Structures are given as structure tokens and as C-alpha cells.
CSV table of C-alpha atoms and ligand atoms in Angstrom, one decimal:
chain,number,residue,atom,x,y,z
A,669,MET,CA,-19.5,-28.0,-6.6
A,670,SER,CA,-17.9,-24.5,-7.1
A,671,ARG,CA,-21.2,-23.2,-8.5
A,672,THR,CA,-23.1,-24.3,-5.4
A,673,LEU,CA,-20.4,-22.8,-3.1
A,674,ILE,CA,-20.5,-19.5,-4.9
A,675,ALA,CA,-24.3,-19.5,-5.0
A,676,GLU,CA,-24.6,-20.2,-1.3
A,677,ALA,CA,-22.1,-17.5,-0.5
A,678,GLY,CA,-24.1,-15.1,-2.6
A,679,GLU,CA,-27.3,-15.9,-0.8
A,680,GLN,CA,-25.7,-15.5,2.6
A,681,LEU,CA,-24.0,-12.2,1.8
A,682,LEU,CA,-26.6,-10.5,-0.4
A,683,ASP,CA,-29.9,-11.9,0.8
A,684,ARG,CA,-29.3,-12.5,4.4
A,685,ARG,CA,-26.4,-10.0,4.8
A,686,GLU,CA,-24.4,-12.5,6.9
A,687,GLN,CA,-20.7,-12.9,6.9
A,688,LEU,CA,-19.1,-16.0,5.6
A,689,THR,CA,-17.2,-18.3,7.9
A,690,LEU,CA,-13.5,-18.8,7.5
A,691,ASP,CA,-14.2,-22.4,6.5
A,692,GLN,CA,-16.5,-21.2,3.7
A,693,LEU,CA,-13.8,-18.8,2.5
A,694,ALA,CA,-11.2,-21.6,2.6
A,695,ALA,CA,-13.5,-23.7,0.4
A,696,LEU,CA,-14.0,-20.7,-2.0
A,697,ALA,CA,-10.2,-20.3,-2.2
A,698,GLU,CA,-10.0,-23.6,-3.9
A,699,VAL,CA,-12.4,-23.1,-6.8
A,700,PRO,CA,-10.7,-23.9,-10.1
A,701,ASP,CA,-9.3,-21.1,-12.3
A,702,THR,CA,-12.4,-21.5,-14.6
A,703,SER,CA,-14.6,-20.4,-11.7
A,704,ILE,CA,-12.6,-17.2,-10.9
A,705,PRO,CA,-14.9,-15.0,-13.1
A,706,SER,CA,-17.9,-16.2,-11.1
A,707,LEU,CA,-16.1,-15.6,-7.9
A,708,THR,CA,-15.1,-12.1,-8.8
A,709,ALA,CA,-18.6,-11.3,-10.2
A,710,LEU,CA,-20.0,-12.2,-6.8
A,711,ALA,CA,-17.3,-10.1,-5.0
A,712,HIS,CA,-18.3,-7.2,-7.2
A,713,GLU,CA,-22.0,-7.6,-6.4
A,714,VAL,CA,-21.1,-7.8,-2.7
A,715,ARG,CA,-19.0,-4.6,-2.9
A,716,LEU,CA,-21.9,-2.7,-4.7
A,717,ALA,CA,-24.5,-4.0,-2.2
A,718,TRP,CA,-22.4,-3.3,0.9
A,719,CYS,CA,-20.4,-0.2,-0.1
A,720,GLY,CA,-22.0,1.3,-3.2
A,721,PRO,CA,-20.4,2.3,-6.6
A,722,GLU,CA,-18.1,5.0,-5.3
A,723,VAL,CA,-14.3,4.6,-5.4
A,724,GLU,CA,-12.1,6.4,-2.9
A,725,VAL,CA,-8.9,7.9,-4.2
A,726,GLU,CA,-5.9,8.5,-2.0
A,727,GLY,CA,-2.4,9.9,-2.5
A,728,ILE,CA,0.5,8.9,-0.3
A,729,LEU,CA,3.9,10.5,0.5
A,730,SER,CA,7.0,9.1,2.1
A,731,ALA,CA,7.8,12.1,4.3
A,732,LYS,CA,10.8,10.3,6.0
A,733,THR,CA,12.4,7.7,3.9
A,734,GLY,CA,14.7,4.8,4.7
A,735,GLY,CA,17.0,4.2,7.7
A,736,CYS,CA,14.3,2.2,9.5
A,737,PRO,CA,15.7,0.0,12.3
A,738,GLU,CA,13.1,-2.7,11.7
A,739,ASP,CA,13.8,-5.7,9.5
A,740,CYS,CA,10.5,-6.3,7.5
A,741,HIS,CA,12.0,-8.6,4.9
A,742,PHE,CA,10.0,-7.0,2.0
A,743,CYS,CA,11.1,-3.5,2.7
A,744,SER,CA,13.7,-1.4,0.9
A,745,GLN,CA,13.6,1.2,3.7
A,746,SER,CA,15.1,-1.1,6.4
A,747,SER,CA,18.6,-0.1,7.4
A,748,ARG,CA,19.4,-3.8,7.9
A,749,PHE,CA,19.5,-4.5,4.2
A,750,GLU,CA,21.8,-3.0,1.6
A,751,THR,CA,19.3,-1.5,-0.8
A,752,PRO,CA,19.5,1.3,-3.3
A,753,VAL,CA,17.2,3.5,-1.2
A,754,LEU,CA,19.1,6.4,0.4
A,755,ALA,CA,17.8,7.5,3.7
A,756,THR,CA,16.4,11.0,3.7
A,757,PRO,CA,15.3,13.1,6.7
A,758,PHE,CA,11.8,14.4,7.3
A,759,LEU,CA,10.7,16.6,4.4
A,760,ASP,CA,9.9,20.2,5.2
A,761,ALA,CA,6.4,21.4,5.6
A,762,ASP,CA,6.4,23.1,2.1
A,763,GLU,CA,7.3,19.8,0.4
A,764,VAL,CA,4.6,18.0,2.2
A,765,LEU,CA,2.0,20.7,1.4
A,766,ARG,CA,3.0,20.7,-2.3
A,767,ALA,CA,2.5,16.9,-2.4
A,768,ALA,CA,-0.9,17.2,-0.7
A,769,GLU,CA,-2.0,19.8,-3.2
A,770,GLU,CA,-0.9,17.6,-6.1
A,771,THR,CA,-2.9,14.8,-4.5
A,772,ALA,CA,-6.1,17.0,-4.1
A,773,ARG,CA,-5.8,18.1,-7.8
A,774,LEU,CA,-6.0,14.4,-8.8
A,775,GLY,CA,-9.4,14.2,-7.1
A,776,ALA,CA,-8.2,12.4,-4.0
A,777,SER,CA,-10.1,12.8,-0.7
A,778,GLU,CA,-7.4,11.3,1.5
A,779,PHE,CA,-3.7,12.1,1.8
A,780,CYS,CA,-1.5,9.8,3.8
A,781,ILE,CA,1.8,11.0,5.4
A,782,VAL,CA,4.1,8.0,5.8
A,783,LEU,CA,7.3,7.7,7.8
A,784,ALA,CA,9.8,4.9,7.9
A,785,VAL,CA,10.1,4.5,11.6
A,786,ARG,CA,9.5,1.8,14.2
A,787,GLY,CA,7.3,4.3,16.0
A,788,PRO,CA,7.4,8.1,16.4
A,789,ASP,CA,9.8,9.8,18.8
A,790,GLU,CA,8.7,13.0,20.5
A,791,ARG,CA,10.2,15.2,17.8
A,792,THR,CA,8.4,13.3,15.1
A,793,MET,CA,5.2,13.4,17.1
A,794,ARG,CA,5.4,17.2,17.2
A,795,ARG,CA,6.2,17.6,13.5
A,796,ILE,CA,3.3,15.4,12.5
A,797,LEU,CA,0.9,17.2,14.8
A,798,GLU,CA,2.0,20.5,13.2
A,799,LEU,CA,1.6,19.1,9.7
A,800,VAL,CA,-1.9,17.5,10.1
A,801,PRO,CA,-4.0,20.6,10.7
A,802,LEU,CA,-1.8,22.6,8.2
A,803,VAL,CA,-2.4,20.2,5.4
A,804,ARG,CA,-6.1,19.6,6.3
A,805,ASP,CA,-6.9,23.3,6.5
A,806,ARG,CA,-4.8,24.6,3.6
A,807,VAL,CA,-5.5,21.8,1.2
A,808,GLY,CA,-8.9,20.7,2.4
A,809,ILE,CA,-8.2,17.0,2.4
A,810,ASN,CA,-8.5,14.3,5.0
A,811,VAL,CA,-5.1,13.5,6.5
A,812,ALA,CA,-4.0,10.0,7.3
A,813,VAL,CA,-0.7,9.1,9.0
A,814,SER,CA,1.5,6.0,9.1
A,815,ALA,CA,4.2,6.2,11.7
A,816,GLY,CA,4.6,2.8,13.1
A,817,ILE,CA,3.9,1.4,16.5
A,818,LEU,CA,2.1,3.7,18.9
A,819,THR,CA,1.7,4.0,22.7
A,820,ASP,CA,-1.7,4.7,24.2
A,821,ASP,CA,-0.8,8.3,24.7
A,822,GLN,CA,0.5,8.8,21.2
A,823,ALA,CA,-2.7,7.3,19.7
A,824,ARG,CA,-4.7,9.7,21.9
A,825,ARG,CA,-2.6,12.7,20.7
A,826,PHE,CA,-3.0,11.8,17.1
A,827,ALA,CA,-6.7,11.4,17.4
A,828,GLU,CA,-7.1,14.7,19.2
A,829,GLY,CA,-4.7,16.3,16.7
A,830,GLY,CA,-7.1,15.6,13.8
A,831,VAL,CA,-5.6,12.5,12.2
A,832,HIS,CA,-8.6,11.1,10.3
A,833,ARG,CA,-7.2,7.6,9.6
A,834,TYR,CA,-4.1,5.9,10.9
A,835,ASN,CA,-2.4,3.2,8.8
A,836,HIS,CA,-0.8,0.3,10.5
A,837,ASN,CA,-0.6,-2.9,8.5
A,838,LEU,CA,-0.8,-6.5,9.8
A,839,GLU,CA,0.9,-7.4,6.5
A,840,THR,CA,0.6,-11.2,6.9
A,841,ALA,CA,-1.0,-13.8,9.1
A,842,ARG,CA,0.1,-14.2,12.8
A,843,SER,CA,1.5,-17.7,12.0
A,844,TYR,CA,3.7,-16.4,9.2
A,845,PHE,CA,4.7,-13.0,10.7
A,846,PRO,CA,7.9,-14.3,12.4
A,847,GLN,CA,9.2,-15.4,9.0
A,848,ILE,CA,8.9,-11.8,7.7
A,849,VAL,CA,9.7,-9.6,10.7
A,850,THR,CA,11.9,-10.4,13.7
A,851,THR,CA,12.3,-6.9,15.3
A,852,HIS,CA,8.8,-6.6,16.5
A,853,SER,CA,5.9,-9.0,17.0
A,854,PHE,CA,2.5,-9.5,15.4
A,855,GLU,CA,1.0,-8.7,18.8
A,856,GLU,CA,2.7,-5.3,18.9
A,857,ARG,CA,1.1,-4.5,15.5
A,858,PHE,CA,-2.3,-5.9,16.7
A,859,GLU,CA,-2.1,-3.7,19.8
A,860,THR,CA,-1.5,-0.5,17.8
A,861,CYS,CA,-4.4,-1.3,15.6
A,862,ARG,CA,-6.6,-1.7,18.7
A,863,LEU,CA,-5.4,1.6,20.1
A,864,VAL,CA,-6.1,3.4,16.9
A,865,ARG,CA,-9.8,2.4,17.1
A,866,GLU,CA,-10.0,2.9,20.8
A,867,HIS,CA,-9.1,6.5,20.4
A,868,GLY,CA,-11.6,7.0,17.6
A,869,MET,CA,-9.5,7.2,14.5
A,870,GLU,CA,-10.4,5.1,11.5
A,871,LEU,CA,-8.0,2.2,11.1
A,872,CYS,CA,-6.4,1.5,7.8
A,873,CYS,CA,-4.8,-1.9,8.1
A,874,GLY,CA,-3.2,-3.4,5.0
A,875,VAL,CA,-1.9,-6.7,3.8
A,876,LEU,CA,1.0,-7.8,1.6
A,877,LEU,CA,0.4,-10.9,-0.5
A,878,GLY,CA,3.0,-12.9,-2.2
A,879,MET,CA,5.7,-13.3,0.5
A,880,GLY,CA,5.5,-17.1,0.5
A,881,GLU,CA,2.4,-17.4,2.8
A,882,THR,CA,0.0,-20.3,2.1
A,883,PRO,CA,-3.6,-20.0,1.1
A,884,ALA,CA,-4.6,-21.1,4.6
A,885,GLN,CA,-2.5,-18.3,6.0
A,886,ARG,CA,-4.3,-15.7,3.8
A,887,ILE,CA,-7.6,-17.0,5.2
A,888,GLU,CA,-6.1,-16.8,8.7
A,889,LEU,CA,-5.2,-13.2,8.0
A,890,ILE,CA,-8.8,-12.4,6.9
A,891,GLY,CA,-9.9,-13.7,10.3
A,892,GLN,CA,-7.3,-11.5,12.1
A,893,LEU,CA,-8.4,-8.4,10.1
A,894,ARG,CA,-11.9,-9.1,11.2
A,895,GLU,CA,-10.7,-8.9,14.8
A,896,VAL,CA,-9.1,-5.4,14.4
A,897,GLU,CA,-12.1,-4.1,12.5
A,898,PRO,CA,-10.4,-1.8,10.0
A,899,ALA,CA,-12.3,0.8,8.0
A,900,GLU,CA,-9.9,0.3,5.2
A,901,VAL,CA,-7.7,-2.6,4.0
A,902,PRO,CA,-5.0,-1.8,1.4
A,903,VAL,CA,-4.1,-4.9,-0.6
A,904,ASN,CA,-0.4,-4.8,-1.6
A,905,PHE,CA,1.2,-7.4,-3.8
A,906,LEU,CA,4.9,-8.0,-3.3
A,907,ASN,CA,7.1,-6.1,-5.8
A,908,PRO,CA,10.4,-7.7,-4.9
A,909,ARG,CA,12.9,-5.1,-3.8
A,910,PRO,CA,16.6,-5.6,-4.7
A,911,GLY,CA,18.8,-6.2,-1.7
A,912,THR,CA,15.9,-7.4,0.6
A,913,PRO,CA,15.6,-11.0,1.7
A,914,LEU,CA,12.5,-11.3,-0.5
A,915,GLY,CA,14.2,-9.7,-3.5
A,916,ASP,CA,14.1,-12.8,-5.6
A,917,ARG,CA,10.6,-14.0,-5.0
A,918,PRO,CA,8.3,-14.3,-8.0
A,919,LEU,CA,5.3,-12.0,-8.5
A,920,VAL,CA,1.8,-13.2,-7.7
A,921,GLU,CA,0.2,-14.4,-10.9
A,922,PRO,CA,-2.5,-12.0,-12.2
A,923,LEU,CA,-5.4,-14.5,-12.0
A,924,GLU,CA,-4.4,-15.5,-8.5
A,925,ALA,CA,-4.3,-11.8,-7.5
A,926,LEU,CA,-7.9,-11.5,-8.7
A,927,ARG,CA,-8.9,-14.6,-6.9
A,928,TRP,CA,-7.6,-13.1,-3.6
A,929,ILE,CA,-9.0,-9.7,-4.2
A,930,ALA,CA,-12.4,-11.4,-4.5
A,931,LEU,CA,-11.8,-13.5,-1.4
A,932,PHE,CA,-10.8,-10.4,0.7
A,933,ARG,CA,-14.0,-8.7,-0.4
A,934,LEU,CA,-16.1,-11.7,0.4
A,935,GLY,CA,-14.4,-12.1,3.7
A,936,LEU,CA,-14.6,-8.3,4.6
A,937,PRO,CA,-17.7,-7.2,2.8
A,938,SER,CA,-18.0,-3.7,4.3
A,939,VAL,CA,-14.4,-2.5,4.2
A,940,ILE,CA,-12.8,0.0,1.9
A,941,LEU,CA,-10.6,-2.4,-0.1
A,942,ARG,CA,-7.8,-0.4,-1.7
A,943,TYR,CA,-5.6,-1.2,-4.5
A,944,ALA,CA,-2.1,-0.4,-3.3
A,945,GLY,CA,1.5,-1.2,-4.1
A,946,GLY,CA,2.5,-3.8,-6.6
A,947,ARG,CA,-0.7,-3.8,-8.6
A,948,GLU,CA,0.9,-2.5,-11.8
A,949,VAL,CA,3.6,-5.1,-12.0
A,950,THR,CA,1.3,-7.9,-10.7
A,951,LEU,CA,-1.9,-7.4,-12.7
A,952,ARG,CA,-0.4,-5.6,-15.8
A,953,GLU,CA,-3.2,-5.5,-18.3
A,954,LEU,CA,-5.8,-6.8,-15.9
A,955,GLN,CA,-5.8,-3.8,-13.6
A,956,ALA,CA,-9.4,-2.8,-14.4
A,957,LEU,CA,-10.6,-6.2,-13.4
A,958,GLY,CA,-9.7,-5.6,-9.8
A,959,LEU,CA,-12.3,-2.9,-9.7
A,960,THR,CA,-14.9,-5.4,-10.7
A,961,SER,CA,-13.6,-8.0,-8.3
A,962,GLY,CA,-14.2,-6.2,-5.0
A,963,ILE,CA,-11.7,-3.2,-5.0
A,964,ASN,CA,-13.4,0.1,-4.2
A,965,ALA,CA,-10.5,2.4,-3.6
A,966,LEU,CA,-7.1,3.1,-5.0
A,967,ILE,CA,-3.8,4.8,-4.4
A,968,VAL,CA,-3.3,7.2,-7.3
A,969,GLY,CA,0.0,8.1,-8.8
A,970,ASN,CA,3.3,7.1,-7.2
A,971,TYR,CA,4.0,5.1,-4.1
A,972,LEU,CA,6.5,5.6,-1.3
A,973,THR,CA,9.7,4.7,-3.1
A,974,THR,CA,8.4,3.4,-6.4
A,975,LEU,CA,6.4,4.9,-9.2
A,976,GLY,CA,2.8,4.1,-10.1
A,977,ARG,CA,1.1,4.3,-13.5
A,978,SER,CA,-0.1,7.7,-14.6
A,979,PRO,CA,-3.0,9.2,-12.6
A,980,GLU,CA,-4.7,10.0,-15.9
A,981,ALA,CA,-4.8,6.3,-16.8
A,982,ASP,CA,-6.4,5.5,-13.4
A,983,LEU,CA,-8.9,8.3,-13.7
A,984,GLN,CA,-9.8,7.2,-17.2
A,985,MET,CA,-10.2,3.7,-16.0
A,986,LEU,CA,-12.7,4.8,-13.3
A,987,GLU,CA,-14.6,6.9,-15.9
A,988,ASP,CA,-14.8,3.9,-18.3
A,989,LEU,CA,-16.1,1.7,-15.5
A,990,ARG,CA,-18.7,4.4,-14.6
A,991,MET,CA,-17.5,4.4,-11.0
A,992,PRO,CA,-17.8,7.9,-9.4
A,993,ILE,CA,-15.0,9.1,-7.1
A,994,GLY,CA,-16.2,9.7,-3.6
A,995,ALA,CA,-15.1,9.7,0.0
A,996,LEU,CA,-16.0,6.5,1.8
A,997,SER,CA,-16.4,5.4,5.4
A,998,LYS,CA,-17.0,1.9,6.6
A,999,VAL,CA,-20.6,1.1,6.3
A,1000,LEU,CA,-22.0,-1.2,9.0
B,525,MET,CA,23.1,1.8,-20.0
B,526,GLY,CA,21.0,3.7,-22.5
B,527,SER,CA,17.3,3.4,-21.7
B,528,GLU,CA,15.9,6.5,-23.2
B,529,THR,CA,12.4,5.8,-21.9
B,530,ASP,CA,10.9,8.7,-20.1
B,531,LEU,CA,10.0,7.9,-16.5
B,532,PRO,CA,6.5,8.7,-15.4
B,533,GLY,CA,7.8,11.5,-13.3
B,534,GLY,CA,9.1,13.3,-16.3
B,535,VAL,CA,12.8,12.6,-15.5
B,536,SER,CA,14.9,11.1,-18.3
B,537,PRO,CA,17.9,9.2,-17.1
B,538,PRO,CA,21.1,10.2,-19.0
B,539,ALA,CA,21.8,8.0,-21.9
B,540,GLU,CA,25.5,7.6,-21.2
B,541,GLY,CA,27.3,7.7,-17.9
B,542,ALA,CA,30.1,6.1,-16.0
B,543,PHE,CA,27.7,4.2,-13.7
B,544,CYS,CA,24.4,2.4,-14.2
B,545,CYS,CA,21.7,4.5,-12.6
B,546,TRP,CA,19.6,1.4,-11.8
B,547,CYS,CA,22.1,-0.9,-10.0
B,548,GLY,CA,25.1,1.5,-9.4
B,549,ARG,CA,27.7,-0.7,-11.1
B,550,SER,CA,30.2,0.8,-13.5
B,551,ALA,CA,28.8,1.1,-17.0
B,552,GLY,CA,29.4,-1.9,-19.1
B,553,SER,CA,29.6,-4.3,-16.2
B,554,CYS,CA,25.8,-4.8,-16.2
B,555,ASP,CA,23.0,-4.9,-18.7
B,556,GLY,CA,21.4,-1.5,-17.9
B,557,ALA,CA,18.1,-2.4,-19.6
B,558,ALA,CA,17.9,-5.6,-17.5
B,559,CYS,CA,18.8,-3.8,-14.3
B,560,ARG,CA,15.9,-1.5,-14.6
B,561,ARG,CA,12.8,-2.8,-13.0
B,562,ALA,CA,9.3,-1.6,-14.0
B,563,LEU,CA,8.3,1.6,-12.3
B,564,ASP,CA,11.5,2.1,-10.3
B,565,PRO,CA,13.1,5.5,-10.2
B,566,PRO,CA,16.8,5.8,-10.9
B,567,ARG,CA,18.7,5.2,-7.7
B,568,PHE,CA,22.4,5.9,-8.5
B,569,CYS,CA,24.3,8.9,-9.9
B,570,PRO,CA,25.5,8.1,-13.4
B,571,VAL,CA,28.6,10.3,-12.9
B,572,CYS,CA,29.9,9.0,-9.5
B,573,GLY,CA,27.7,6.0,-8.7
B,574,ARG,CA,26.6,7.3,-5.3
B,575,ARG,CA,23.0,6.7,-4.2
B,576,LEU,CA,20.7,9.5,-5.2
B,577,ARG,CA,18.4,11.4,-2.9
B,578,VAL,CA,15.1,10.5,-4.5
B,579,LEU,CA,11.9,12.3,-3.7
B,580,VAL,CA,8.8,10.5,-4.9
B,581,THR,CA,5.5,12.4,-4.7
B,582,PRO,CA,2.0,11.4,-6.0
B,583,SER,CA,2.5,13.0,-9.4
B,584,GLY,CA,6.2,13.2,-9.8
B,585,MET,CA,9.7,12.5,-8.7
B,586,THR,CA,13.1,14.2,-8.4
B,587,ALA,CA,16.5,12.5,-8.0
B,588,SER,CA,19.7,14.3,-7.1
B,589,CYS,CA,23.3,13.5,-6.2
B,590,GLY,CA,24.9,15.2,-3.2
B,591,GLU,CA,28.0,15.9,-5.5
B,592,HIS,CA,26.5,16.3,-9.0
B,593,GLY,CA,23.1,17.8,-8.4
B,594,PRO,CA,19.8,16.8,-9.9
B,595,LEU,CA,19.3,14.4,-12.7
B,596,ALA,CA,18.4,16.2,-15.9
B,597,GLU,CA,14.7,16.9,-16.3
C,2301,SF4,S1,8.7,-0.7,9.9
C,2301,SF4,FE1,8.0,0.0,7.9
C,2301,SF4,S2,9.7,1.2,7.1
C,2301,SF4,FE2,10.5,0.0,8.8
C,2301,SF4,S3,11.3,-1.9,7.8
C,2301,SF4,FE3,9.2,-2.3,8.4
C,2301,SF4,S4,7.9,-1.8,6.6
C,2301,SF4,FE4,9.9,-0.9,6.3
C,2302,ZN,ZN1,23.0,-1.9,-13.9
C,2303,ZN,ZN1,27.2,12.0,-8.4
């Protein structure tokens, strides 16, 4: 049964180059644990056939931390929860430049400046628009920005200002979103994603797995990601943050994490599927397996408010896997 | 208290202090080793228990208290 399902999916994705339906993905989501290696092997083949062997490396920086008025239940930067994260104002240009240089030295082709805000106010817009060309020209790296919900005009200004990729996550399925965020709607997120693409920026649109959503809701989310057509999908696993409403949730189990990495690749064959937050604590010793289960990009080094494993360990892992580092764009 | 493990950012939390730098409670009222989560920077000043200003960058981190300055490198 599982073997037939996986074989059919392979024929469809590799020989006919056709997308799977959400029903097919839902059936694949139920294969037994013993079939996970076959599922991930197919996802790896699909990644190689649709995207090639390169791995895109990115560094991220929280340039304005904490004090966010929104209530995303997983987030230690929300001002609504009592968390150990102290709010700090916008870093100065030198601090951002130094971090971008660090990132470039690690072999990254992308540097993302992230701000904990609902959306950018005019002062924030101006600062970001000053920083983007400065970082790009001085450091020679693509600059991505994550600054929350955008208006049409703000999206246009970022695109014209040289923002290469804009990050705005859907995080979870539309049907589960109200359980996770009450201060803005799924539709508001969806609309910002649409504006990013309409103005010609690449869309980076991530997910966060392990917040209590059902398998059916993860499949639903894949469908919603297809609608916003991201170039990149960062896959985060919940790393429960003390003081947040999800602070006591269990981690996703390693084998389940691999199953879902494979399913996201099978559902989104052409995207840049990036390892993001939570992979170290979730996958532990199995981290290399993600890269043979559909992942073709990673965030190197530390995250926004938490630390990652050493960049050297990640670069060694890529070398051992014979996966060259390269800049990717969505191939369609 | 008393985790001597070096953090990936090269910052070593002080071995002894009046407050737990992971949870902020006064030393002895928590199990410091258990408070520490994998790959979390120290968040509280071991001297006064205030929340630290933590700057996390791709290849490092710094943490400093408004009163007592940076945690020892
Ligand atoms: S909008 Fe971003 S920074 Fe603010 S609470 Fe939500 S996830 Fe955290
Ligand atoms: Zn403690
Ligand atoms: Zn202090």
C-alpha cells in the first residue's frame, strides 16, 4: 500500500513533472514509520530533480528585538507575555553591517534583517531603506527583510529599495491560525504575501510545526502555501519558549520531523525549503538526514533570540554530504 | 547555578552568582542546570537578576546588564 503510493508519487513528480494533489499528500502522510526512509528518499530525489544539489545558506539578525504588540503564542518577543527576552531598540547601522559581514564570511548568499513589529512605521521604513543598499553594496550579499504586515505602498518601496526577498510567514493553517494569533488575521498575512510578489520581491514564507495542529492542518497549510507561491519556505519546529502560551508543549519527534520535511518537499517540489529554528533541539543527531529528505537551504549560526549549532558543524555537514553551497532561486 | 559549559557564542556564564542567569530566580531556589534550555543564551544578570540586553548575531552573542555591564567573555 505505502510502496504503491510512494511509487505513484515518484512517477508523477519525476517522470511527468506534475504536482501531487492534497489528497495524495494526505495519504502519504499516513505511511507507517517503517516507510519513512522510502518517503524521504523520494523527497530527496524530487529535490535534486527540481532544484539541483546546491544548498543556499543564509544568516539572520534580529535588528529590533522584543516589545512586539502582537500575541503569536509561540513567540518570546511578544510584549503580551512575560518572557526573559528584554526588548531592545533598533540596532545601529554598524552593528547590522558587522553581522552581515560575519554572515558573508560563513559562505552565506542571503542576509535577513528581522524586526519584531506588527508592521513598519515610517521611521522604521526609512531606517530599513537606508540599511538595505548599505549592506548589499558594502558586504556584497543579497538582503532580505522581515518587518511584518505591509501596505501596498510599503511593499512597493521595499521592492524599489532593493529588498531581494521579503519574509512573511503563514506559520500555520488558516483553520488553526486563530488558536495561535488573535491580534491579526490569517487573511492579513496572506495579503502581505500577495503584495510582496505583486511588487516583484521574492517571497519567503515560513511555517512553524509542532503547535498542536493536526496532520490534516499541515496538509491544508501546504495548499495555502501553494496559493501564495513562495520562492522559499523556512521550516521551523517549535522550540517552546518559557513564558509563552506554548511554553510547555512537547517537541516534534525526530522521525515525525523528517516525515513532514519530506511531505513539504513533495507538496512544494520547486521551493527553496530551508532548515530554520528548532532543528537542533528537534532533530538532534538526525540533522544531516533533513538534507537528504528535501531540505536544500539552511540558516547558519544563531537565530533571532536563540543560538544555533556552530557554523563549522553545518559547513562540515554540507561538505560530507557533497552538497555545494550556492544561491538559489525558485525554478519553475 | 554552576553550569561551566561554554556557550556557542564564546560567553561563559559566571559559575556563582546571587541569581540564576537562566530563569532569574535567586540562586539556590532553582536547579540552574535544569533551568538552562539547550541553545538559549543567558537572560538574567547573575548579580542583580535584571533581564540582560542580549545581542545574538549569526556567529556570536553578547549579554550585558544595564547596571553591571557585560557578562564575562
Ligand atoms: S508578529 Fe513576529 S515578533 Fe510579533 S509576536 Fe508575532 S512572531 Fe513575535
Ligand atoms: Zn534557574
Ligand atoms: Zn545586573
